[in-house]
Amino acid sequence: MGSTYGKIFKISTFGESHGIGIGVIVEGCPAGVEFNTDFIQSELTRRKPGQSRITTQRKEADEFEVLSGVFEGKTTGTPIALIIRNEDQRSKDYSHIAAQFRPSHADYTYQVKYGVRDYRGGGRSSARETAARVAAGALAKLLLANFGVNIQAYVSQVGAMKLDKFYTELDLSQTENNAVRCPDPEMAEKMFTYIDDVRKKGDSIGGVVNCVIKGAPAGWGEPVFDKLHAELGKAMLSINAVKGFEYGSGFDGVAMLGSEHNDAFFIDDKGDVHTRSNHSGGIQGGISNGEDIYFKVAFKPVATIMQDQESVDANGDTAVVQGKGRHDPCVVPRAVPIVEAMAALVLADFYLRNKASKL
């Protein structure tokens, strides 16, 4: 139940951080989509660990295998199964917390819900599960590319260090040119230094990932409960460590008058309908209006830190949790492709749902 997302373009992920591997089954993908292996692998490489000294030093190639659903380079319309095998597990790094509950982790809640938990790297609650989402999201991107939809995320904030520029003022092609994935080179250097300093202190820090979707046509989304922004919010909040989501003007919109916030319509030279402003974030009534869709995702500081912390254990006794293992001091640089992947999965599903909504 909790490992499946989507109504038509549907994914189910499986596997644990220190198990044989992780993977995803994709159902509902139309036949004939070009299965670009190099592109899918490049998306996984953007997310994989060990990219720089400000990310976890776990070494995983994150190379995927296709088990079904692809023939002669194209999807067949049948379920697509992909697997990414784990190669660099160090389960002994977690033996000391087998009976302890790490602060702000899923240890306690998993124990209460299931009566058993895989303590090695967090098991199913580990962010390693997101590699499966990125693989499926890459396939969704390949589908959406046929309609000119482009999804671009970037880091806009680390701790209190904030990039105070709207996405239209940035050259987003610069995002992948640095380890932080911030499109402003000067700010990226400052962010990198700050994250590295936090790492050296055995601590962690949070941040914000912005995402911009261009080329989504008007009409994608559903009224009432399955609004496009509601599904984007659900998808983003399902990512490990996410604590907040806002789209369009977001919380800043509350300080505006209606006369300032309303997006006036006009007809351009081609006869197409557009809005003069875009406080709506490309979504009105839960349905895309053809303008850019943009949103922000807030990530908390990584819960595992290299410092001793007070806690309790499964026997009800007080305990001191010692920080061990390999972990990101800040998750946002590697979260960029995850945010993009989840956005792609939402849009791919709504594309297919929209095809069934009218003649």
mmCIF file of C-alpha atoms in Angstrom:
data_model
loop_
_atom_site.group_PDB
_atom_site.id
_atom_site.type_symbol
_atom_site.label_atom_id
_atom_site.label_comp_id
_atom_site.label_asym_id
_atom_site.label_seq_id
_atom_site.Cartn_x
_atom_site.Cartn_y
_atom_site.Cartn_z
ATOM 1 C CA MET A 1 0.000 0.000 0.000
ATOM 2 C CA GLY A 2 2.482 2.635 1.153
ATOM 3 C CA SER A 3 5.065 1.771 -1.515
ATOM 4 C CA THR A 4 2.905 2.572 -4.553
ATOM 5 C CA TYR A 5 2.252 5.928 -6.226
ATOM 6 C CA GLY A 6 0.119 6.938 -9.223
ATOM 7 C CA LYS A 7 -3.255 6.101 -10.746
ATOM 8 C CA ILE A 8 -2.330 5.188 -14.346
ATOM 9 C CA PHE A 9 1.432 5.760 -14.553
ATOM 10 C CA LYS A 10 1.991 3.782 -11.381
ATOM 11 C CA ILE A 11 5.199 2.869 -9.578
ATOM 12 C CA SER A 12 5.896 0.431 -6.737
ATOM 13 C CA THR A 13 9.323 0.520 -5.119
ATOM 14 C CA PHE A 14 10.944 -2.273 -3.116
ATOM 15 C CA GLY A 15 14.114 -3.104 -1.199
ATOM 16 C CA GLU A 16 16.138 -1.929 1.784
ATOM 17 C CA SER A 17 19.298 0.093 2.279
ATOM 18 C CA HIS A 18 21.422 -2.936 3.232
ATOM 19 C CA GLY A 19 19.516 -5.669 1.410
ATOM 20 C CA ILE A 20 20.391 -7.252 -1.939
ATOM 21 C CA GLY A 21 19.181 -4.182 -3.763
ATOM 22 C CA ILE A 22 16.383 -1.732 -4.379
ATOM 23 C CA GLY A 23 14.082 -1.499 -7.352
ATOM 24 C CA VAL A 24 10.869 -0.314 -8.934
ATOM 25 C CA ILE A 25 8.025 -1.741 -10.979
ATOM 26 C CA VAL A 26 6.437 0.746 -13.387
ATOM 27 C CA GLU A 27 2.941 0.009 -14.670
ATOM 28 C CA GLY A 28 0.898 2.005 -17.162
ATOM 29 C CA CYS A 29 3.782 3.371 -19.203
ATOM 30 C CA PRO A 30 2.594 3.496 -22.835
ATOM 31 C CA ALA A 31 4.238 1.240 -25.382
ATOM 32 C CA GLY A 32 6.737 2.778 -27.753
ATOM 33 C CA VAL A 33 8.496 5.169 -25.391
ATOM 34 C CA GLU A 34 12.208 5.289 -26.211
ATOM 35 C CA PHE A 35 14.024 3.610 -23.323
ATOM 36 C CA ASN A 36 17.174 5.708 -23.241
ATOM 37 C CA THR A 37 19.475 3.689 -20.990
ATOM 38 C CA ASP A 38 22.197 6.350 -20.937
ATOM 39 C CA PHE A 39 19.774 9.042 -19.815
ATOM 40 C CA ILE A 40 18.290 6.907 -17.043
ATOM 41 C CA GLN A 41 21.780 6.027 -15.823
ATOM 42 C CA SER A 42 22.822 9.689 -15.897
ATOM 43 C CA GLU A 43 19.865 10.583 -13.667
ATOM 44 C CA LEU A 44 20.861 7.887 -11.183
ATOM 45 C CA THR A 45 24.443 9.153 -11.251
ATOM 46 C CA ARG A 46 23.226 12.619 -10.256
ATOM 47 C CA ARG A 47 21.654 11.109 -7.115
ATOM 48 C CA LYS A 48 24.242 8.490 -6.192
ATOM 49 C CA PRO A 49 26.373 8.798 -3.032
ATOM 50 C CA GLY A 50 30.055 9.671 -2.913
ATOM 51 C CA GLN A 51 29.896 12.623 -5.332
ATOM 52 C CA SER A 52 32.002 14.994 -3.219
ATOM 53 C CA ARG A 53 33.224 15.471 0.328
ATOM 54 C CA ILE A 54 29.911 17.146 1.275
ATOM 55 C CA THR A 55 27.946 13.959 0.545
ATOM 56 C CA THR A 56 27.967 10.505 2.124
ATOM 57 C CA GLN A 57 31.085 8.531 1.213
ATOM 58 C CA ARG A 58 29.185 5.305 0.606
ATOM 59 C CA LYS A 59 30.376 4.074 -2.780
ATOM 60 C CA GLU A 60 27.580 2.829 -5.001
ATOM 61 C CA ALA A 61 27.710 2.779 -8.800
ATOM 62 C CA ASP A 62 23.892 2.698 -8.822
ATOM 63 C CA GLU A 63 23.878 0.885 -12.138
ATOM 64 C CA PHE A 64 20.439 -0.477 -12.960
ATOM 65 C CA GLU A 65 19.284 -3.673 -14.630
ATOM 66 C CA VAL A 66 16.124 -4.055 -16.712
ATOM 67 C CA LEU A 67 14.183 -7.188 -15.813
ATOM 68 C CA SER A 68 11.096 -6.710 -17.984
ATOM 69 C CA GLY A 69 8.945 -4.393 -20.082
ATOM 70 C CA VAL A 70 11.542 -3.251 -22.628
ATOM 71 C CA PHE A 71 12.245 -4.722 -26.061
ATOM 72 C CA GLU A 72 14.557 -3.403 -28.776
ATOM 73 C CA GLY A 73 15.012 -0.108 -26.980
ATOM 74 C CA LYS A 74 11.344 0.730 -26.470
ATOM 75 C CA THR A 75 8.756 0.121 -23.789
ATOM 76 C CA THR A 76 6.290 -2.654 -24.567
ATOM 77 C CA GLY A 77 3.325 -1.421 -22.533
ATOM 78 C CA THR A 78 3.771 -4.209 -19.982
ATOM 79 C CA PRO A 79 5.148 -3.774 -16.432
ATOM 80 C CA ILE A 80 8.728 -2.493 -16.402
ATOM 81 C CA ALA A 81 10.915 -3.857 -13.609
ATOM 82 C CA LEU A 82 14.233 -2.204 -12.745
ATOM 83 C CA ILE A 83 16.686 -3.217 -10.027
ATOM 84 C CA ILE A 84 19.733 -1.466 -8.541
ATOM 85 C CA ARG A 85 21.934 -3.809 -6.552
ATOM 86 C CA ASN A 86 23.616 -2.644 -3.341
ATOM 87 C CA GLU A 87 27.400 -2.980 -3.379
ATOM 88 C CA ASP A 88 28.883 -1.042 -0.453
ATOM 89 C CA GLN A 89 26.864 -1.962 2.627
ATOM 90 C CA ARG A 90 28.550 -1.723 6.013
ATOM 91 C CA SER A 91 25.881 -3.221 8.220
ATOM 92 C CA LYS A 92 28.267 -3.442 11.197
ATOM 93 C CA ASP A 93 28.150 0.371 11.348
ATOM 94 C CA TYR A 94 24.598 0.021 12.679
ATOM 95 C CA SER A 95 24.906 -2.898 15.124
ATOM 96 C CA HIS A 96 25.191 -0.476 18.042
ATOM 97 C CA ILE A 97 21.662 0.883 17.420
ATOM 98 C CA ALA A 98 19.945 -2.497 16.972
ATOM 99 C CA ALA A 99 17.880 -1.850 20.117
ATOM 100 C CA GLN A 100 18.213 1.948 20.256
ATOM 101 C CA PHE A 101 15.945 4.596 18.783
ATOM 102 C CA ARG A 102 17.898 7.311 16.996
ATOM 103 C CA PRO A 103 16.510 10.849 17.498
ATOM 104 C CA SER A 104 14.303 12.089 14.619
ATOM 105 C CA HIS A 105 14.643 8.775 12.732
ATOM 106 C CA ALA A 106 11.919 6.271 11.869
ATOM 107 C CA ASP A 107 13.335 3.666 14.295
ATOM 108 C CA TYR A 108 10.703 4.085 17.004
ATOM 109 C CA THR A 109 7.703 4.503 14.706
ATOM 110 C CA TYR A 110 8.645 1.475 12.578
ATOM 111 C CA GLN A 111 9.088 -0.603 15.738
ATOM 112 C CA VAL A 112 5.660 0.444 17.032
ATOM 113 C CA LYS A 113 3.907 -0.091 13.692
ATOM 114 C CA TYR A 114 5.476 -3.406 12.645
ATOM 115 C CA GLY A 115 6.901 -4.880 15.843
ATOM 116 C CA VAL A 116 10.158 -5.443 13.969
ATOM 117 C CA ARG A 117 12.582 -3.238 12.061
ATOM 118 C CA ASP A 118 15.643 -3.522 9.884
ATOM 119 C CA TYR A 119 18.088 -1.313 11.767
ATOM 120 C CA ARG A 120 20.815 -1.547 9.096
ATOM 121 C CA GLY A 121 20.941 1.912 7.571
ATOM 122 C CA GLY A 122 17.293 2.442 8.396
ATOM 123 C CA GLY A 123 16.154 -0.419 6.171
ATOM 124 C CA ARG A 124 13.115 0.620 4.194
ATOM 125 C CA SER A 125 13.058 4.121 5.702
ATOM 126 C CA SER A 126 16.490 4.897 4.261
ATOM 127 C CA ALA A 127 16.819 7.585 1.607
ATOM 128 C CA ARG A 128 18.505 4.919 -0.519
ATOM 129 C CA GLU A 129 14.969 3.951 -1.575
ATOM 130 C CA THR A 130 14.813 7.179 -3.585
ATOM 131 C CA ALA A 131 17.197 5.759 -6.194
ATOM 132 C CA ALA A 132 14.308 3.594 -7.385
ATOM 133 C CA ARG A 133 12.135 6.702 -7.711
ATOM 134 C CA VAL A 134 14.823 8.467 -9.733
ATOM 135 C CA ALA A 135 14.995 5.538 -12.162
ATOM 136 C CA ALA A 136 11.212 5.588 -12.627
ATOM 137 C CA GLY A 137 11.206 9.379 -12.799
ATOM 138 C CA ALA A 138 13.782 9.276 -15.589
ATOM 139 C CA LEU A 139 11.397 7.096 -17.589
ATOM 140 C CA ALA A 140 8.591 9.576 -16.877
ATOM 141 C CA LYS A 141 10.864 12.374 -18.130
ATOM 142 C CA LEU A 142 11.420 10.452 -21.375
ATOM 143 C CA LEU A 143 7.648 10.196 -21.828
ATOM 144 C CA LEU A 144 7.100 13.896 -21.065
ATOM 145 C CA ALA A 145 9.892 14.975 -23.417
ATOM 146 C CA ASN A 146 7.619 13.975 -26.291
ATOM 147 C CA PHE A 147 5.387 16.923 -25.354
ATOM 148 C CA GLY A 148 8.130 19.450 -24.666
ATOM 149 C CA VAL A 149 7.878 19.295 -20.861
ATOM 150 C CA ASN A 150 11.093 20.217 -19.062
ATOM 151 C CA ILE A 151 11.699 19.884 -15.318
ATOM 152 C CA GLN A 152 14.582 21.699 -13.638
ATOM 153 C CA ALA A 153 15.317 21.780 -9.909
ATOM 154 C CA TYR A 154 18.114 23.548 -8.053
ATOM 155 C CA VAL A 155 19.310 24.378 -4.542
ATOM 156 C CA SER A 156 18.189 27.833 -3.421
ATOM 157 C CA GLN A 157 18.994 27.723 0.296
ATOM 158 C CA VAL A 158 21.296 25.999 2.773
ATOM 159 C CA GLY A 159 20.565 26.817 6.393
ATOM 160 C CA ALA A 160 20.043 30.583 6.594
ATOM 161 C CA MET A 161 22.122 31.096 3.440
ATOM 162 C CA LYS A 162 19.449 31.973 0.852
ATOM 163 C CA LEU A 163 19.647 32.754 -2.857
ATOM 164 C CA ASP A 164 17.349 35.788 -3.127
ATOM 165 C CA LYS A 165 16.766 35.599 -6.869
ATOM 166 C CA PHE A 166 13.656 34.420 -8.713
ATOM 167 C CA TYR A 167 14.224 31.544 -11.111
ATOM 168 C CA THR A 168 13.739 33.844 -14.121
ATOM 169 C CA GLU A 169 16.844 35.774 -13.004
ATOM 170 C CA LEU A 170 19.019 32.656 -12.963
ATOM 171 C CA ASP A 171 20.806 30.628 -15.621
ATOM 172 C CA LEU A 172 19.562 27.192 -14.639
ATOM 173 C CA SER A 173 21.968 25.565 -17.089
ATOM 174 C CA GLN A 174 24.664 26.306 -14.482
ATOM 175 C CA THR A 175 23.022 24.088 -11.848
ATOM 176 C CA GLU A 176 25.055 20.964 -12.564
ATOM 177 C CA ASN A 177 28.375 22.833 -12.683
ATOM 178 C CA ASN A 178 29.026 22.602 -8.946
ATOM 179 C CA ALA A 179 28.639 20.054 -6.144
ATOM 180 C CA VAL A 180 25.889 22.004 -4.356
ATOM 181 C CA ARG A 181 23.706 22.284 -7.484
ATOM 182 C CA CYS A 182 23.083 25.986 -7.010
ATOM 183 C CA PRO A 183 22.949 27.905 -10.343
ATOM 184 C CA ASP A 184 24.637 30.971 -8.832
ATOM 185 C CA PRO A 185 28.406 30.169 -8.801
ATOM 186 C CA GLU A 186 29.295 32.663 -6.064
ATOM 187 C CA MET A 187 26.530 31.482 -3.743
ATOM 188 C CA ALA A 188 27.315 27.848 -4.570
ATOM 189 C CA GLU A 189 30.896 28.302 -3.358
ATOM 190 C CA LYS A 190 29.706 29.848 -0.091
ATOM 191 C CA MET A 191 27.176 27.053 0.416
ATOM 192 C CA PHE A 192 29.820 24.388 -0.225
ATOM 193 C CA THR A 193 32.180 25.909 2.339
ATOM 194 C CA TYR A 194 29.388 26.153 4.894
ATOM 195 C CA ILE A 195 28.250 22.536 4.412
ATOM 196 C CA ASP A 196 31.859 21.356 4.651
ATOM 197 C CA ASP A 197 32.340 23.278 7.904
ATOM 198 C CA VAL A 198 29.176 21.703 9.318
ATOM 199 C CA ARG A 199 30.459 18.272 8.279
ATOM 200 C CA LYS A 200 33.769 18.804 10.044
ATOM 201 C CA LYS A 201 31.869 19.584 13.258
ATOM 202 C CA GLY A 202 29.980 16.286 13.010
ATOM 203 C CA ASP A 203 26.695 18.087 12.480
ATOM 204 C CA SER A 204 24.147 18.570 9.684
ATOM 205 C CA ILE A 205 22.116 21.364 8.090
ATOM 206 C CA GLY A 206 18.908 21.633 6.068
ATOM 207 C CA GLY A 207 18.014 23.515 2.912
ATOM 208 C CA VAL A 208 15.536 24.260 0.149
ATOM 209 C CA VAL A 209 15.205 22.891 -3.377
ATOM 210 C CA ASN A 210 13.293 24.938 -5.957
ATOM 211 C CA CYS A 211 11.733 23.315 -9.016
ATOM 212 C CA VAL A 212 10.495 24.815 -12.291
ATOM 213 C CA ILE A 213 8.370 22.958 -14.833
ATOM 214 C CA LYS A 214 8.198 24.459 -18.308
ATOM 215 C CA GLY A 215 6.079 23.303 -21.224
ATOM 216 C CA ALA A 216 3.256 21.633 -19.312
ATOM 217 C CA PRO A 217 0.112 22.402 -21.319
ATOM 218 C CA ALA A 218 -3.078 23.769 -19.849
ATOM 219 C CA GLY A 219 -5.581 21.182 -18.658
ATOM 220 C CA TRP A 220 -3.508 18.718 -16.608
ATOM 221 C CA GLY A 221 -4.878 18.030 -13.144
ATOM 222 C CA GLU A 222 -8.144 17.073 -11.472
ATOM 223 C CA PRO A 223 -10.688 19.077 -9.473
ATOM 224 C CA VAL A 224 -11.313 18.763 -5.728
ATOM 225 C CA PHE A 225 -9.127 16.076 -4.101
ATOM 226 C CA ASP A 226 -6.637 15.281 -6.873
ATOM 227 C CA LYS A 227 -5.590 18.834 -7.645
ATOM 228 C CA LEU A 228 -2.275 19.080 -9.466
ATOM 229 C CA HIS A 229 -0.652 21.079 -6.680
ATOM 230 C CA ALA A 230 -2.040 18.673 -4.063
ATOM 231 C CA GLU A 231 -0.443 15.717 -5.832
ATOM 232 C CA LEU A 232 2.833 17.590 -6.255
ATOM 233 C CA GLY A 233 2.741 18.363 -2.537
ATOM 234 C CA LYS A 234 2.056 14.721 -1.671
ATOM 235 C CA ALA A 235 4.864 13.552 -3.949
ATOM 236 C CA MET A 236 7.374 15.988 -2.472
ATOM 237 C CA LEU A 237 6.360 15.334 1.129
ATOM 238 C CA SER A 238 6.883 11.603 0.518
ATOM 239 C CA ILE A 239 10.617 12.248 0.020
ATOM 240 C CA ASN A 240 12.815 11.542 3.043
ATOM 241 C CA ALA A 241 13.574 14.592 5.227
ATOM 242 C CA VAL A 242 11.023 16.892 3.542
ATOM 243 C CA LYS A 243 9.273 19.218 5.987
ATOM 244 C CA GLY A 244 7.597 21.778 3.758
ATOM 245 C CA PHE A 245 6.110 22.464 0.316
ATOM 246 C CA GLU A 246 4.796 25.644 -1.275
ATOM 247 C CA TYR A 247 3.947 26.535 -4.850
ATOM 248 C CA GLY A 248 3.440 29.804 -6.657
ATOM 249 C CA SER A 249 3.396 32.786 -4.310
ATOM 250 C CA GLY A 250 3.134 30.378 -1.383
ATOM 251 C CA PHE A 251 3.179 31.886 2.081
ATOM 252 C CA ASP A 252 4.379 35.246 0.734
ATOM 253 C CA GLY A 253 1.043 35.609 -1.045
ATOM 254 C CA VAL A 254 -0.785 36.252 2.214
ATOM 255 C CA ALA A 255 0.780 39.721 2.396
ATOM 256 C CA MET A 256 -0.590 40.719 -1.024
ATOM 257 C CA LEU A 257 -3.916 42.300 -1.916
ATOM 258 C CA GLY A 258 -6.184 40.436 -4.294
ATOM 259 C CA SER A 259 -5.664 43.202 -6.842
ATOM 260 C CA GLU A 260 -1.929 42.527 -6.664
ATOM 261 C CA HIS A 261 -2.111 38.743 -6.551
ATOM 262 C CA ASN A 262 -4.604 38.071 -9.367
ATOM 263 C CA ASP A 263 -3.012 36.861 -12.621
ATOM 264 C CA ALA A 264 -4.665 38.813 -15.458
ATOM 265 C CA PHE A 265 -5.299 36.927 -18.707
ATOM 266 C CA PHE A 266 -4.363 38.184 -22.180
ATOM 267 C CA ILE A 267 -4.129 36.841 -25.734
ATOM 268 C CA ASP A 268 -0.660 36.821 -27.273
ATOM 269 C CA ASP A 269 0.284 37.397 -30.916
ATOM 270 C CA LYS A 270 -0.279 33.707 -31.690
ATOM 271 C CA GLY A 271 -3.786 33.749 -30.261
ATOM 272 C CA ASP A 272 -2.811 31.778 -27.150
ATOM 273 C CA VAL A 273 -4.083 32.556 -23.654
ATOM 274 C CA HIS A 274 -1.462 33.596 -21.086
ATOM 275 C CA THR A 275 -1.291 35.461 -17.771
ATOM 276 C CA ARG A 276 0.642 38.690 -17.221
ATOM 277 C CA SER A 277 1.873 37.515 -13.818
ATOM 278 C CA ASN A 278 2.168 34.031 -12.372
ATOM 279 C CA HIS A 279 1.460 34.157 -8.662
ATOM 280 C CA SER A 280 -0.694 31.047 -9.213
ATOM 281 C CA GLY A 281 2.418 29.039 -10.008
ATOM 282 C CA GLY A 282 0.951 27.725 -13.246
ATOM 283 C CA ILE A 283 -1.987 26.024 -11.511
ATOM 284 C CA GLN A 284 -5.548 27.300 -11.070
ATOM 285 C CA GLY A 285 -8.424 25.252 -9.723
ATOM 286 C CA GLY A 286 -6.008 22.360 -9.354
ATOM 287 C CA ILE A 287 -5.409 22.288 -13.132
ATOM 288 C CA SER A 288 -2.394 23.553 -15.081
ATOM 289 C CA ASN A 289 -2.999 26.793 -17.009
ATOM 290 C CA GLY A 290 -0.028 26.552 -19.379
ATOM 291 C CA GLU A 291 2.299 28.891 -17.482
ATOM 292 C CA ASP A 292 5.461 27.768 -15.703
ATOM 293 C CA ILE A 293 4.782 25.599 -12.653
ATOM 294 C CA TYR A 294 7.152 26.417 -9.818
ATOM 295 C CA PHE A 295 7.449 25.313 -6.208
ATOM 296 C CA LYS A 296 9.812 24.962 -3.242
ATOM 297 C CA VAL A 297 10.625 21.949 -1.078
ATOM 298 C CA ALA A 298 12.140 22.329 2.404
ATOM 299 C CA PHE A 299 14.461 19.630 3.770
ATOM 300 C CA LYS A 300 15.325 19.264 7.445
ATOM 301 C CA PRO A 301 18.892 18.713 8.696
ATOM 302 C CA VAL A 302 19.939 15.061 8.284
ATOM 303 C CA ALA A 303 18.980 13.239 11.489
ATOM 304 C CA THR A 304 22.203 11.235 11.822
ATOM 305 C CA ILE A 305 25.007 13.393 13.190
ATOM 306 C CA MET A 306 28.482 12.418 14.380
ATOM 307 C CA GLN A 307 27.730 13.415 17.978
ATOM 308 C CA ASP A 308 26.404 11.547 20.983
ATOM 309 C CA GLN A 309 22.671 12.074 21.580
ATOM 310 C CA GLU A 310 20.343 11.113 24.415
ATOM 311 C CA SER A 311 17.597 8.619 23.616
ATOM 312 C CA VAL A 312 15.905 5.426 24.821
ATOM 313 C CA ASP A 313 16.049 1.791 23.746
ATOM 314 C CA ALA A 314 13.534 -0.942 23.019
ATOM 315 C CA ASN A 315 13.648 -2.061 26.658
ATOM 316 C CA GLY A 316 12.518 1.338 27.876
ATOM 317 C CA ASP A 317 15.911 2.278 29.279
ATOM 318 C CA THR A 318 17.747 5.531 28.653
ATOM 319 C CA ALA A 319 20.535 5.309 26.112
ATOM 320 C CA VAL A 320 23.213 7.362 24.407
ATOM 321 C CA VAL A 321 23.181 7.048 20.630
ATOM 322 C CA GLN A 322 26.603 7.340 19.043
ATOM 323 C CA GLY A 323 26.844 8.736 15.532
ATOM 324 C CA LYS A 324 28.475 6.242 13.170
ATOM 325 C CA GLY A 325 28.317 5.331 9.512
ATOM 326 C CA ARG A 326 28.426 7.440 6.351
ATOM 327 C CA HIS A 327 25.857 10.190 5.969
ATOM 328 C CA ASP A 328 25.211 13.436 4.124
ATOM 329 C CA PRO A 329 25.836 16.567 6.195
ATOM 330 C CA CYS A 330 23.231 18.244 3.956
ATOM 331 C CA VAL A 331 20.798 16.344 1.788
ATOM 332 C CA VAL A 332 19.765 19.038 -0.699
ATOM 333 C CA PRO A 333 22.524 18.636 -3.337
ATOM 334 C CA ARG A 334 21.539 14.996 -3.910
ATOM 335 C CA ALA A 335 17.828 15.776 -3.475
ATOM 336 C CA VAL A 336 17.673 17.838 -6.681
ATOM 337 C CA PRO A 337 17.217 14.841 -9.043
ATOM 338 C CA ILE A 338 14.789 13.253 -6.564
ATOM 339 C CA VAL A 339 12.544 16.326 -6.616
ATOM 340 C CA GLU A 340 12.660 16.334 -10.413
ATOM 341 C CA ALA A 341 11.836 12.619 -10.545
ATOM 342 C CA MET A 342 8.784 12.932 -8.313
ATOM 343 C CA ALA A 343 7.531 15.933 -10.299
ATOM 344 C CA ALA A 344 7.923 13.920 -13.513
ATOM 345 C CA LEU A 345 5.965 10.998 -12.059
ATOM 346 C CA VAL A 346 3.105 13.316 -11.064
ATOM 347 C CA LEU A 347 2.958 14.931 -14.502
ATOM 348 C CA ALA A 348 3.232 11.648 -16.413
ATOM 349 C CA ASP A 349 0.288 10.301 -14.445
ATOM 350 C CA PHE A 350 -1.803 13.425 -15.070
ATOM 351 C CA TYR A 351 -0.938 13.364 -18.777
ATOM 352 C CA LEU A 352 -2.418 9.883 -19.057
ATOM 353 C CA ARG A 353 -5.375 10.741 -16.832
ATOM 354 C CA ASN A 354 -6.116 13.817 -18.937
ATOM 355 C CA LYS A 355 -6.317 11.681 -22.081
ATOM 356 C CA ALA A 356 -9.236 9.841 -20.505
ATOM 357 C CA SER A 357 -11.109 12.962 -19.369
ATOM 358 C CA LYS A 358 -12.590 14.078 -22.689
ATOM 359 C CA LEU A 359 -13.235 12.936 -26.274
#
